[in-house]
Structures are given as structure tokens and as C-alpha cells.
mmCIF file of C-alpha atoms in Angstrom:
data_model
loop_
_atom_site.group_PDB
_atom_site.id
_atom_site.type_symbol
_atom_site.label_atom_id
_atom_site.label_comp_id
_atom_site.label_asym_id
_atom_site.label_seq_id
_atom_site.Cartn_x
_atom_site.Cartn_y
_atom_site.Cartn_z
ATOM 1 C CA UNK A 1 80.865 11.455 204.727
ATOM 2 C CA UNK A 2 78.479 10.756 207.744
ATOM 3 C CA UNK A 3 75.165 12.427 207.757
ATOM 4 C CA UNK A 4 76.219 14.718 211.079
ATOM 5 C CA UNK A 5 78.909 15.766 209.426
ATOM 6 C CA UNK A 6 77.136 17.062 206.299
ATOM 7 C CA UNK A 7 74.859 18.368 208.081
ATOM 8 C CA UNK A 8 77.678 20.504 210.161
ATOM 9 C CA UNK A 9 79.082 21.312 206.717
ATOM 10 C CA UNK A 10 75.472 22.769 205.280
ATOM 11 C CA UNK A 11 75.236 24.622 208.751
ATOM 12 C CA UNK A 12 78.453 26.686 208.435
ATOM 13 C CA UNK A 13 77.766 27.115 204.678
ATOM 14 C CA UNK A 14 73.887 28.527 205.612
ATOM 15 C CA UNK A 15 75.814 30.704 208.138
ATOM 16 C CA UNK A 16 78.591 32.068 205.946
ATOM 17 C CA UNK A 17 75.564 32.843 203.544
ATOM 18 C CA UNK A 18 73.422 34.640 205.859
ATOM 19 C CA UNK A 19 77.052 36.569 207.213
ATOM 20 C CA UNK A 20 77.872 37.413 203.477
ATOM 21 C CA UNK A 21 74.395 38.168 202.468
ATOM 22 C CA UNK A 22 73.541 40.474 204.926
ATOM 23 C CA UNK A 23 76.873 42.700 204.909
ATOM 24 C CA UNK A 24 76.456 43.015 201.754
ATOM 25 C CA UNK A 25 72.765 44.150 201.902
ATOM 26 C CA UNK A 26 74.025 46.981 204.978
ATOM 27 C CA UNK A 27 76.832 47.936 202.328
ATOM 28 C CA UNK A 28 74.254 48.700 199.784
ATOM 29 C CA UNK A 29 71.889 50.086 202.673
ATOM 30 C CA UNK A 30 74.729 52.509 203.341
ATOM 31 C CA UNK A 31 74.144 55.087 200.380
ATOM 32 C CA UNK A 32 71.350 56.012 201.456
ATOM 33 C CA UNK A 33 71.675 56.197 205.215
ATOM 34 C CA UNK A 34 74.883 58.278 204.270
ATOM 35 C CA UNK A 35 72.650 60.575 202.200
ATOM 36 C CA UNK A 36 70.667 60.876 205.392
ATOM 37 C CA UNK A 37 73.465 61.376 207.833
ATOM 38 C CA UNK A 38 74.319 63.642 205.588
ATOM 39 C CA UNK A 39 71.233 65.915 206.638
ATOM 40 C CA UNK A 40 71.031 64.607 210.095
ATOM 41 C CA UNK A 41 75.181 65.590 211.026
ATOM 42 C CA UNK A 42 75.128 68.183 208.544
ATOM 43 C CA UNK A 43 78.195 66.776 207.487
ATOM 44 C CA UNK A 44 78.107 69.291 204.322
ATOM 45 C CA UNK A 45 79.043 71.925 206.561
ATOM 46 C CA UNK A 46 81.850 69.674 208.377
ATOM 47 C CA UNK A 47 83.829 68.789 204.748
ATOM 48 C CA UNK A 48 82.532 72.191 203.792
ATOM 49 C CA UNK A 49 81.193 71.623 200.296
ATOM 50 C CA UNK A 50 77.510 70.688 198.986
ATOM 51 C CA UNK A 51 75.528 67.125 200.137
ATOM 52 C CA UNK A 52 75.711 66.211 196.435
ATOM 53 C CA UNK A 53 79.506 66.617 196.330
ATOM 54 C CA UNK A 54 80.195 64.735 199.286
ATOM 55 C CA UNK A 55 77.829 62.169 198.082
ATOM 56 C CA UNK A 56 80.307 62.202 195.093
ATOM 57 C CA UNK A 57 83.107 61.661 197.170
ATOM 58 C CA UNK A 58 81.221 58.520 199.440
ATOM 59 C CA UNK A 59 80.282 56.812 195.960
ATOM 60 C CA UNK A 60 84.103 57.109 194.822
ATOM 61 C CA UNK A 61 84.630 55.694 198.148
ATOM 62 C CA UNK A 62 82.116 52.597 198.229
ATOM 63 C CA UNK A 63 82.610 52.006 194.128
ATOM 64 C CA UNK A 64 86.469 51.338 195.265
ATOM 65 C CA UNK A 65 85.800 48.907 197.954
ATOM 66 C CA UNK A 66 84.055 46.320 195.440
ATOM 67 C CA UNK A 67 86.241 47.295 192.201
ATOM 68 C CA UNK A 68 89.438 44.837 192.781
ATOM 69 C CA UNK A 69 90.744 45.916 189.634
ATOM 70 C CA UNK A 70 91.495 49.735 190.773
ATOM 71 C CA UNK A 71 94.488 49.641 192.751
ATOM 72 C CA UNK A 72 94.527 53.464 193.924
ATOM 73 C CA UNK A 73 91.516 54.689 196.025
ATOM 74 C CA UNK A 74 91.204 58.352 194.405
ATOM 75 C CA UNK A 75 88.448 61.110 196.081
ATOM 76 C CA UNK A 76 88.340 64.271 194.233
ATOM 77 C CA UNK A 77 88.201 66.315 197.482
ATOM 78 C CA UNK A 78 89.737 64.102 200.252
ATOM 79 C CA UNK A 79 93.432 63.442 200.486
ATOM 80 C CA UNK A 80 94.512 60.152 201.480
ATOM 81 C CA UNK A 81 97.599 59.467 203.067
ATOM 82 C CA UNK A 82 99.475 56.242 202.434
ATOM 83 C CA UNK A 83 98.446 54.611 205.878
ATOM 84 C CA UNK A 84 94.887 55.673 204.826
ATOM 85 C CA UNK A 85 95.070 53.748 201.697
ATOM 86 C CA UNK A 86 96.769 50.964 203.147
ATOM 87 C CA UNK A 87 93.679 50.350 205.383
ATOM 88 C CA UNK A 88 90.991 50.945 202.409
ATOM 89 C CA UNK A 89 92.922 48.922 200.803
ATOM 90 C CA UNK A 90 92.703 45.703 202.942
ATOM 91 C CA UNK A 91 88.751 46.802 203.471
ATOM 92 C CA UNK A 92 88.423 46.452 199.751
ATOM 93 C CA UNK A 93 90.287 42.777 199.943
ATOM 94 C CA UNK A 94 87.678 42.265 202.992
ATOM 95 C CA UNK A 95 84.798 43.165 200.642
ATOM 96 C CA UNK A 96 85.819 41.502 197.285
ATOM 97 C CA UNK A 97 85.946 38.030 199.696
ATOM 98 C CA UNK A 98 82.977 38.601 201.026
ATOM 99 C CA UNK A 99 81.204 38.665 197.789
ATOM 100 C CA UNK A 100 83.002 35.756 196.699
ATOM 101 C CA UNK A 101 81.994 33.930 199.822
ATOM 102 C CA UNK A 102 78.367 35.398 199.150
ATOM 103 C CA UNK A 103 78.336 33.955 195.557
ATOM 104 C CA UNK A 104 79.195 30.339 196.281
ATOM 105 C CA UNK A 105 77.505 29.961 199.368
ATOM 106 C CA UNK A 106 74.046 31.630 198.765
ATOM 107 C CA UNK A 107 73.051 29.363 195.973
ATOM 108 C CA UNK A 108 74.579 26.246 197.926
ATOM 109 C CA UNK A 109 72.145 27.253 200.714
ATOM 110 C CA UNK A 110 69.014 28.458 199.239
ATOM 111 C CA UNK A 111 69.149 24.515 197.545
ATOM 112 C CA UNK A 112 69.068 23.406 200.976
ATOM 113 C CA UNK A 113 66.812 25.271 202.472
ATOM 114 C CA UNK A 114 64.688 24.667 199.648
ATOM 115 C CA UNK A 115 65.015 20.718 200.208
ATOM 116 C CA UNK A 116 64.753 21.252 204.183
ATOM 117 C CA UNK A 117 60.598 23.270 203.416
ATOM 118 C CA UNK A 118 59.925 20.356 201.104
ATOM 119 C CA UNK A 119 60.593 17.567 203.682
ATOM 120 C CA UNK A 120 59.005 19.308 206.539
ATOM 121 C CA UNK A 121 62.480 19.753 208.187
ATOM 122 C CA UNK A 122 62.723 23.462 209.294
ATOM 123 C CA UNK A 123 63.027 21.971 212.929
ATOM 124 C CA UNK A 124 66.417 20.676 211.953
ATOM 125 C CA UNK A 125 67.749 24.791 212.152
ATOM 126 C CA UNK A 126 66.478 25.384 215.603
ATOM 127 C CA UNK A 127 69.282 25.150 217.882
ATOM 128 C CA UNK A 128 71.518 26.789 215.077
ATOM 129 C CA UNK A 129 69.225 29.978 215.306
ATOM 130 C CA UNK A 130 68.807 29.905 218.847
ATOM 131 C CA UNK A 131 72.448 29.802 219.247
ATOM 132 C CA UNK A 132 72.734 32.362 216.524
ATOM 133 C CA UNK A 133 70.388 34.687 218.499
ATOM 134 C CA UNK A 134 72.253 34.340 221.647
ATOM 135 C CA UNK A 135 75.708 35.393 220.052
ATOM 136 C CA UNK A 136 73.678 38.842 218.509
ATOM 137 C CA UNK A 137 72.380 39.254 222.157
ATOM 138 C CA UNK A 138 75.488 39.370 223.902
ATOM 139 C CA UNK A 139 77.019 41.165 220.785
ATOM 140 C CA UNK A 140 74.009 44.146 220.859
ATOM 141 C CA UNK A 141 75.026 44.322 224.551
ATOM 142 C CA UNK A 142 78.527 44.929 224.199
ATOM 143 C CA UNK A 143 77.916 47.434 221.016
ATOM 144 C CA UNK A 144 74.973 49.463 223.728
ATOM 145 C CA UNK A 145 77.315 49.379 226.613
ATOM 146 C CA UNK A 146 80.810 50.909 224.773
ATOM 147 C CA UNK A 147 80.596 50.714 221.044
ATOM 148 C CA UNK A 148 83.887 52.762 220.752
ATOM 149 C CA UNK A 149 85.736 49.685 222.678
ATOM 150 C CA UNK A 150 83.462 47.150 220.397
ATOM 151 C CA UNK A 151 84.433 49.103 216.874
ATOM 152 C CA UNK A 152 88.246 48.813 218.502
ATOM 153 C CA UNK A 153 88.319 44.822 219.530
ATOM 154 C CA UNK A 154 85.977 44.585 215.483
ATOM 155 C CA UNK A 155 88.736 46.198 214.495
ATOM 156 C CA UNK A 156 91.580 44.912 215.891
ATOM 157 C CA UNK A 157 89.990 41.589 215.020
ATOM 158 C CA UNK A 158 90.102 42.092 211.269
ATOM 159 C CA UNK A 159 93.143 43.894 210.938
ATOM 160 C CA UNK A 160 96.769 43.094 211.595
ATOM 161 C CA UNK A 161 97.947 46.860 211.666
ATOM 162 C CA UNK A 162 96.994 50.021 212.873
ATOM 163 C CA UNK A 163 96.315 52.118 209.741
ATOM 164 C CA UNK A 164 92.253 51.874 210.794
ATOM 165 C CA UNK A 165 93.041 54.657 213.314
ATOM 166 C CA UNK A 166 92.377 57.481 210.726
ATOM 167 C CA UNK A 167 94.400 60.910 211.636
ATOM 168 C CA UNK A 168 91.762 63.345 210.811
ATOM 169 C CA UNK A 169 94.798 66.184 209.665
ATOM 170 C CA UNK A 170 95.932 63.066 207.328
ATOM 171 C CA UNK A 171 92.576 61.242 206.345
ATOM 172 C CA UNK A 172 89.842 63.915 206.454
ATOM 173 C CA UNK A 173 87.382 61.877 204.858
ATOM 174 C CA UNK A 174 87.119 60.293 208.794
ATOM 175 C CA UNK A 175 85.684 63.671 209.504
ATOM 176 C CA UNK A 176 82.647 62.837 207.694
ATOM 177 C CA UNK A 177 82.215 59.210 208.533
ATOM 178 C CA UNK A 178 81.240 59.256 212.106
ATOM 179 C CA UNK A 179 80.890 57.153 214.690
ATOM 180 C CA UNK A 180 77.066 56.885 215.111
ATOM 181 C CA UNK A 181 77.139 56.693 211.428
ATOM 182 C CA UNK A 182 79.127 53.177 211.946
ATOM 183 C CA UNK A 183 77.056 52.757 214.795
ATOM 184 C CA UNK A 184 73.596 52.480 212.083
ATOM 185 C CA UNK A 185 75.410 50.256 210.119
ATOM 186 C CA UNK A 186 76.182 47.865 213.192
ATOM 187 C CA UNK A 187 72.299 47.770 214.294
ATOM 188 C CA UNK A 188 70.805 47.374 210.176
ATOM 189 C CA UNK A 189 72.656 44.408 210.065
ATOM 190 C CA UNK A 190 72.082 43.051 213.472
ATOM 191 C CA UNK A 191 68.110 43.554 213.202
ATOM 192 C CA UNK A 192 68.249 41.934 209.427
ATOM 193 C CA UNK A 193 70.385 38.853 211.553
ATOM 194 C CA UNK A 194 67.504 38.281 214.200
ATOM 195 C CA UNK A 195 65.015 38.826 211.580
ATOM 196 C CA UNK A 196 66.410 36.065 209.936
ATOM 197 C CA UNK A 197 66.948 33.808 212.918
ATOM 198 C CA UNK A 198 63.416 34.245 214.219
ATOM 199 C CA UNK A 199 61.936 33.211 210.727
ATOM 200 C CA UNK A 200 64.042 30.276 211.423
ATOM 201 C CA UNK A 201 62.681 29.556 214.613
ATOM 202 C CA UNK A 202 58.779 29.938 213.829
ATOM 203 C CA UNK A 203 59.639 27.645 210.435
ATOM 204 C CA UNK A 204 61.372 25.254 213.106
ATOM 205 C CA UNK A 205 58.232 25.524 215.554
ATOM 206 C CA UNK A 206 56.050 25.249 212.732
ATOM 207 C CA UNK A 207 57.839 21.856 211.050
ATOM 208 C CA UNK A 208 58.391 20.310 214.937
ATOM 209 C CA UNK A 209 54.556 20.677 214.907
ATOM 210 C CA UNK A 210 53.847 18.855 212.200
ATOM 211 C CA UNK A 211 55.795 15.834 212.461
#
């Protein structure tokens, strides 16, 4: 294997860890920016029961998503219809492949990276961040402009079917999960991306300075 093309191949891997890393890190975030839209929507009073119950009902919800072993999503105060659970269903095969992807490629990277501050080589990720930060750009854009259409095409991307549009007479539990809440969960992971690619770029800067 030439060197351009292992360097290609420790590219994609250092992107599909910083991709799987960070949703995983806004998944986590979630619980406790749900706890605050919570307060801030006064969702309580939408589902009409207590913060802590609904809480209840997100954890159920988010403990499902990374369980592959459960095979029935169950809330205690949310029916689900079948269309429902088809779609948390392939968000939970989504999830479980993201952490897989996560777990092989973070070490993989981090071994790299590790090799690349060693040698002086952080210049070597410059055009890859740059790039990187172009892509979020035009992405942020899109998202500030009409995130409704951008949370369609992200879904119509992922899915194959239509069970992601949630009837709120069938799947209540939409009810409580609105869209700015989404929204929040778009922008944490876009600021932890550029935070990322800029502390590639001033490692880059700083490397290209030395040799």
C-alpha cells in the first residue's frame, strides 16, 4: 500500500472517529439539555405529568436506542404505534453502529494522532480540517436558513421509509420532543466539530512553523 493511500485511509478513519465520537458525546449531552427543555418548553404541562416522570419516560427512551438486545421500545406513559417503533427501531440500529464505528476507530486514531505530535506532523491535517470546516459552514447555513427542510433532507437521507414523520394522535411522545429541542442538538455537535477542526488547524500552523 502506497504512502498516499494510507494516508487517505487514516484520514477517513480520523473522520469517522471524530463523526462517531462526537454524536455520541451530543447523545449523552442530551439528558440534560432535555431536563432543561423540560423547564424552558414546559413540556410537563404539554405530556401533562411531572418533569421527573417525563424524564422517566426520555431515559426509557435513550436507554433503548443503545440496548440492541431489547427488541420492544416500551414508555410507561407514551403509546407507540407500530410505525413509531419501526422508526426507533432503525434509530437504535443507527446508534448501536455508531458506537461500533466509535470503538474501532477512536483507538485507531488517537495512535495516529499520537505518532503525527511526536514527529512534528500536525501540518499534515490542514487541508482535511479546512475542508472539514467548510462542509459545517455551508451545513450551519442551511440548518439557520430552514432547519425544518434540513431535519427533512437529514432525514430522508438516513431513512428509507417514512415512519420518522411522527403522528402526534399516534406517537405522542413527538409532542414533547420539539423541534428547537432537535435544533440544540444540531448546533452542540456542530460547535464540538469546529472546535475540533480549529485545534487542528492551530496544531497544523503550529507544526508548519516549525519545520
Amino acid at each position: 500500500m502506497s504512502c498516499r493511500l494510507r494516508r487517505w485511509g487514516r484520514l477517513v478513519t480520523m473522520w469517522l472517529a471524530l463523526i462517531s465520537g462526537i454524536i455520541f458525546v451530543v447523545t449523552l449531552v442530551s439528558v440534560p439539555l432535555f431536563v432543561g427543555w423540560i423547564h424552558w418548553d414546559r413540556l410537563d404541562r404539554v405530556a401533562g405529568m411531572s418533569p421527573a416522570r417525563l424524564l422517566h419516560n426520555y431515559l426509557n427512551m435513550w436507554s433503548y436506542l443503545y440496548m440492541p438486545w431489547v427488541h420492544r421500545l416500551w414508555l410507561p406513559d407514551f403509546r407507540v404505534s407500530v410505525s413509531g417503533a419501526t422508526h426507533f427501531a432503525d434509530v437504535q440500529r443507527l446508534f448501536v453502529l455508531n458506537l461500533v464505528v466509535m470503538v474501532v476507530t477512536v483507538p485507531l486514531t488517537w495512535k495516529w494522532l499520537h505518532r503525527l505530535r511526536e514527529q512534528h506532523q500536525g501540518y499534515l491535517l490542514r487541508t482535511s480540517a479546512w475542508g472539514g470546516l467548510t462542509l459545517v459552514a455551508a451545513l450551519l447555513v442551511a440548518m439557520g436558513l430552514n432547519f425544518n427542510g434540513f431535519f427533512i433532507a437529514f432525514h430522508e437521507l438516513l431513512f428509507r421509509n417514512q415512519d420518522w414523520e411522527f403522528d402526534p394522535q399516534l406517537d405522542p411522545i413527538i409532542n414533547v420532543l420539539p423541534e428547537g429541542f432537535f435544533a440544540a442538538c444540531f448546533a452542540i455537535g456542530f460547535l464540538l466539530l469546529v472546535g475540533a477542526l480549529v485545534s487542528m488547524l492551530v496544531w497544523g500552523r503550529r507544526d508548519a512553523r516549525r519545520g
